[in-house]
Tab-separated table of C-alpha atoms and ligand atoms in Angstrom:
chain	number	residue	atom	x	y	z
A	1	UNK	CA	145.664	-100.830	104.900
A	2	UNK	CA	144.623	-97.399	103.876
A	3	UNK	CA	147.441	-95.015	103.874
A	4	UNK	CA	148.498	-91.695	102.425
A	5	UNK	CA	152.164	-91.010	101.439
A	6	UNK	CA	152.832	-87.461	101.872
A	7	UNK	CA	156.082	-85.649	101.144
A	8	UNK	CA	157.558	-82.943	98.621
A	9	UNK	CA	158.301	-83.500	94.983
A	10	UNK	CA	161.259	-85.858	95.016
A	11	UNK	CA	160.863	-87.232	98.396
A	12	UNK	CA	160.532	-90.766	96.994
A	13	UNK	CA	156.819	-91.258	97.603
A	14	UNK	CA	156.140	-92.554	94.017
A	15	UNK	CA	159.025	-95.008	94.191
A	16	UNK	CA	158.172	-96.171	97.636
A	17	UNK	CA	154.438	-96.224	96.827
A	18	UNK	CA	154.992	-98.572	93.913
A	19	UNK	CA	157.293	-100.912	95.841
A	20	UNK	CA	154.784	-101.052	98.913
A	21	UNK	CA	151.884	-101.615	96.426
A	22	UNK	CA	153.744	-104.612	94.939
A	23	UNK	CA	154.852	-106.048	98.178
A	24	UNK	CA	151.477	-105.820	99.949
A	25	UNK	CA	149.035	-106.208	96.995
A	26	UNK	CA	147.242	-103.056	97.540
A	27	UNK	CA	146.903	-100.410	94.568
A	28	UNK	CA	148.906	-97.222	94.235
A	29	UNK	CA	146.611	-94.538	93.781
A	30	UNK	CA	148.846	-91.694	92.246
A	31	UNK	CA	146.900	-88.667	91.003
A	32	UNK	CA	149.966	-87.485	89.159
A	33	UNK	CA	150.028	-90.781	87.231
A	34	UNK	CA	146.309	-90.529	86.545
A	35	UNK	CA	146.488	-86.954	85.297
A	36	UNK	CA	149.534	-87.817	83.142
A	37	UNK	CA	147.554	-90.587	81.367
A	38	UNK	CA	144.730	-88.155	80.865
A	39	UNK	CA	147.168	-85.749	79.296
A	40	UNK	CA	148.682	-88.545	77.243
A	41	UNK	CA	145.032	-89.740	76.072
A	42	UNK	CA	144.143	-85.973	75.312
A	43	UNK	CA	140.886	-86.070	77.294
A	44	UNK	CA	139.231	-82.678	78.078
A	45	UNK	CA	140.282	-82.855	81.594
A	46	UNK	CA	144.024	-83.885	80.566
A	47	UNK	CA	144.117	-80.780	78.252
A	48	UNK	CA	142.912	-78.507	81.111
A	49	UNK	CA	145.402	-80.058	83.486
A	50	UNK	CA	148.475	-80.000	81.364
A	51	UNK	CA	149.083	-76.136	81.597
A	52	UNK	CA	148.921	-76.511	85.349
A	53	UNK	CA	151.127	-79.340	85.654
A	54	UNK	CA	153.772	-77.938	83.506
A	55	UNK	CA	153.942	-74.759	85.298
A	56	UNK	CA	154.417	-76.536	88.635
A	57	UNK	CA	150.940	-75.336	90.031
A	58	UNK	CA	148.289	-77.500	91.246
A	59	UNK	CA	145.256	-78.752	89.248
A	60	UNK	CA	141.859	-77.532	90.677
A	61	UNK	CA	140.701	-79.515	93.741
A	62	UNK	CA	137.348	-80.591	92.215
A	63	UNK	CA	139.166	-82.219	89.220
A	64	UNK	CA	141.431	-84.306	91.465
A	65	UNK	CA	138.820	-85.051	94.028
A	66	UNK	CA	136.571	-86.340	91.195
A	67	UNK	CA	139.081	-88.741	90.006
A	68	UNK	CA	140.158	-90.085	93.438
A	69	UNK	CA	136.448	-90.550	94.300
A	70	UNK	CA	135.843	-92.799	91.280
A	71	UNK	CA	139.127	-94.658	91.853
A	72	UNK	CA	138.586	-95.428	95.437
A	73	UNK	CA	135.087	-96.750	94.873
A	74	UNK	CA	136.583	-99.452	92.640
A	75	UNK	CA	136.700	-103.172	94.018
A	76	UNK	CA	140.613	-103.300	94.077
A	77	UNK	CA	140.648	-100.609	96.692
A	78	UNK	CA	138.218	-102.653	98.924
A	79	UNK	CA	141.238	-104.123	100.962
A	80	UNK	CA	143.238	-100.854	101.093
A	81	UNK	CA	145.105	-98.403	98.924
A	82	UNK	CA	148.051	-96.137	98.936
A	83	UNK	CA	147.406	-92.549	98.086
A	84	UNK	CA	150.481	-90.955	96.235
A	85	UNK	CA	150.188	-87.290	95.704
A	86	UNK	CA	146.604	-86.712	97.168
A	87	UNK	CA	145.631	-85.061	99.039
A	88	UNK	CA	147.712	-81.910	98.628
A	89	UNK	CA	145.476	-79.361	100.102
A	90	UNK	CA	143.375	-78.882	103.052
A	91	UNK	CA	140.066	-78.944	100.970
A	92	UNK	CA	141.200	-82.240	99.231
A	93	UNK	CA	141.857	-83.704	102.735
A	94	UNK	CA	138.441	-82.560	103.944
A	95	UNK	CA	136.950	-84.099	100.695
A	96	UNK	CA	138.865	-87.267	101.356
A	97	UNK	CA	137.318	-87.698	104.606
A	98	UNK	CA	133.806	-87.201	103.474
A	99	UNK	CA	134.503	-89.770	100.571
A	100	UNK	CA	135.877	-92.403	103.104
A	101	UNK	CA	132.947	-91.711	105.358
A	102	UNK	CA	130.591	-92.557	102.531
A	103	UNK	CA	132.535	-95.806	101.691
A	104	UNK	CA	132.678	-96.676	105.496
A	105	UNK	CA	136.470	-96.546	105.593
A	106	UNK	CA	138.855	-94.920	107.947
A	107	UNK	CA	142.551	-94.076	107.200
A	108	UNK	CA	145.208	-96.105	109.070
A	109	UNK	CA	148.120	-93.958	108.661
A	110	UNK	CA	149.734	-90.868	107.094
A	111	UNK	CA	153.504	-91.616	106.198
A	112	UNK	CA	155.359	-88.325	106.118
A	113	UNK	CA	158.642	-88.409	103.904
A	114	UNK	CA	161.196	-85.678	105.185
A	115	UNK	CA	163.846	-84.533	102.724
A	116	UNK	CA	166.221	-81.837	102.224
A	117	UNK	CA	165.294	-79.270	99.355
A	118	UNK	CA	168.697	-79.234	97.716
A	119	UNK	CA	168.948	-82.845	97.380
A	120	UNK	CA	165.353	-82.959	95.934
A	121	UNK	CA	166.425	-80.705	92.944
A	122	UNK	CA	169.145	-83.312	92.203
A	123	UNK	CA	166.924	-86.254	92.651
A	124	UNK	CA	164.403	-84.962	90.279
A	125	UNK	CA	166.459	-83.429	87.525
A	126	UNK	CA	168.154	-87.009	87.272
A	127	UNK	CA	164.854	-88.775	87.289
A	128	UNK	CA	163.691	-90.677	84.191
A	129	UNK	CA	160.223	-91.950	83.637
A	130	UNK	CA	159.216	-94.692	81.168
A	131	UNK	CA	156.707	-93.382	78.565
A	132	UNK	CA	155.106	-96.910	78.250
A	133	UNK	CA	154.886	-98.298	81.750
A	134	UNK	CA	155.606	-95.312	84.113
A	135	UNK	CA	158.571	-97.109	85.708
A	136	UNK	CA	160.925	-94.623	87.502
A	137	UNK	CA	164.766	-94.546	87.030
A	138	UNK	CA	167.500	-92.066	88.048
A	139	UNK	CA	170.598	-91.346	85.975
A	140	UNK	CA	172.723	-91.695	89.051
A	141	UNK	CA	171.089	-93.565	91.760
A	142	UNK	CA	169.180	-96.160	89.697
A	143	UNK	CA	170.287	-96.052	86.044
A	144	UNK	CA	168.609	-98.189	83.503
A	145	UNK	CA	170.966	-100.951	81.899
A	146	UNK	CA	170.687	-99.257	78.631
A	147	UNK	CA	170.724	-95.551	78.505
A	148	UNK	CA	167.079	-93.983	77.994
A	149	UNK	CA	165.601	-97.401	77.663
A	150	UNK	CA	163.023	-98.915	80.273
A	151	UNK	CA	164.470	-102.336	81.874
A	152	UNK	CA	161.116	-103.499	82.201
A	153	UNK	CA	159.322	-102.951	79.130
A	154	UNK	CA	161.877	-101.555	76.573
A	155	UNK	CA	159.882	-98.267	76.333
A	156	UNK	CA	161.485	-94.840	76.113
A	157	UNK	CA	162.675	-92.880	79.211
A	158	UNK	CA	161.986	-89.281	79.409
A	159	UNK	CA	162.524	-86.303	81.740
A	160	UNK	CA	158.925	-85.009	82.844
A	161	UNK	CA	158.124	-81.617	81.579
A	162	UNK	CA	157.624	-80.337	85.173
A	163	UNK	CA	160.833	-81.989	86.329
A	164	UNK	CA	162.901	-79.017	84.927
A	165	UNK	CA	164.700	-77.183	87.604
A	166	UNK	CA	162.776	-73.893	87.373
A	167	UNK	CA	159.450	-75.906	87.778
A	168	UNK	CA	160.916	-77.957	90.611
A	169	UNK	CA	161.622	-74.804	92.702
A	170	UNK	CA	157.919	-73.773	92.000
A	171	UNK	CA	156.482	-77.163	93.004
A	172	UNK	CA	158.581	-77.074	96.238
A	173	UNK	CA	157.081	-73.673	97.041
A	174	UNK	CA	153.561	-74.954	96.183
A	175	UNK	CA	154.298	-77.953	98.532
A	176	UNK	CA	155.419	-75.812	101.411
A	177	UNK	CA	152.268	-73.359	101.237
A	178	UNK	CA	149.521	-75.725	100.275
A	179	UNK	CA	150.543	-79.252	101.216
A	180	UNK	CA	152.817	-79.045	104.247
A	181	UNK	CA	149.970	-77.865	106.390
A	182	UNK	CA	148.523	-81.391	106.028
A	183	UNK	CA	151.117	-82.874	108.557
A	184	UNK	CA	149.521	-80.743	111.203
A	185	UNK	CA	145.991	-81.630	109.809
A	186	UNK	CA	146.715	-85.385	110.245
A	187	UNK	CA	148.663	-85.047	113.437
A	188	UNK	CA	145.733	-83.788	114.997
A	189	UNK	CA	144.006	-87.294	114.283
A	190	UNK	CA	147.442	-88.991	115.408
A	191	UNK	CA	147.924	-90.525	112.112
A	192	UNK	CA	151.317	-89.302	111.124
A	193	UNK	CA	154.488	-91.580	110.984
A	194	UNK	CA	157.578	-89.522	109.928
A	195	UNK	CA	160.326	-91.365	107.884
A	196	UNK	CA	163.663	-89.944	107.075
A	197	UNK	CA	163.646	-89.894	103.272
A	198	UNK	CA	167.319	-89.164	102.768
A	199	UNK	CA	168.119	-92.812	103.558
A	200	UNK	CA	168.516	-95.398	100.798
A	201	UNK	CA	165.586	-96.720	99.088
A	202	UNK	CA	165.507	-100.157	100.760
A	203	UNK	CA	165.952	-98.675	104.265
A	204	UNK	CA	163.214	-96.090	103.680
A	205	UNK	CA	160.963	-99.054	102.424
A	206	UNK	CA	161.590	-101.088	105.458
A	207	UNK	CA	160.777	-98.114	107.905
A	208	UNK	CA	157.708	-97.500	106.086
A	209	UNK	CA	156.672	-101.048	106.388
A	210	UNK	CA	157.393	-100.929	109.957
A	211	UNK	CA	155.355	-97.773	110.323
A	212	UNK	CA	152.467	-99.384	108.513
A	213	UNK	CA	152.503	-102.035	111.153
A	214	UNK	CA	153.663	-104.934	108.825
A	215	UNK	CA	156.663	-106.987	108.693
B	301	LIG	P1	153.124	-85.836	90.912
B	301	LIG	O1	153.330	-86.807	89.929
B	301	LIG	O2	152.392	-86.208	92.156
B	301	LIG	O3	154.477	-84.950	91.279
B	301	LIG	O4	152.076	-84.845	90.348
B	301	LIG	C1	152.517	-83.974	89.073
B	301	LIG	C2	151.526	-82.920	88.948
B	301	LIG	O5	150.223	-83.222	88.970
B	301	LIG	C3	151.594	-81.793	90.261
B	301	LIG	O6	152.598	-80.857	90.175
B	301	LIG	C4	150.259	-81.155	89.990
B	301	LIG	O7	150.270	-80.214	88.916
B	301	LIG	C5	149.283	-82.212	89.552
B	301	LIG	N1	148.705	-82.959	90.694
B	301	LIG	C6	148.986	-84.346	91.015
B	301	LIG	N2	148.190	-84.588	92.051
B	301	LIG	C7	147.488	-83.469	92.535
B	301	LIG	C8	146.713	-83.061	93.591
B	301	LIG	N3	146.171	-83.955	94.426
B	301	LIG	N4	146.092	-81.861	93.480
B	301	LIG	C9	146.417	-80.830	92.414
B	301	LIG	N5	147.237	-81.256	91.550
B	301	LIG	C10	148.005	-82.456	91.517
């Protein structure tokens, strides 16, 4: 199964992609996670990306396209993958098409998560991420057992720099301008399956699995 999870920041795509990835045994390919790990490691690409990420802007297309091309060519993507946070612009979607053609693959579906923008701000400002394993929590909706400590690995939880309210508003604007047009782009290929992302996590997951043609 080769799918894209599309939705504004805070729509739950990272949470859902992780769960579906574990359930179906196909990798979650998250450009946000890959960029954050490059920032943590202080690679030249990470250093360049950090300023853009902190301001809520997008990292240059050629940078993200390069990391996705490399990732999709790996053996664990052979049976399928979930693209989470990529593509985010029409040129990225075009580049993905070319890359998949080169690998002899086709997309099966684009899962579009719909949410309301005010709810998104609350969801994101309450979000906490584990510094060590990347697991996500939410102070209200999915709190860790011990405050600021990851239930899975004991790592410290933090609020991402780009999850501050002013940056979220900017990211929502960027989404509306640059990423939302991808819904029409993939509708032309009849790939879009729209899911109401305002429902509970389990319900959204069930509907995604149905839309992906499984379970
Ligand atoms: P995310 O974790 O998907 O919310 O991504 C966090 C930030 O990483 C975004 O606000 C962008 O600055 C950058 N980023 C992630 N994916 C992409 C992408 N496909 N294109 C450009 N920038 C990206």
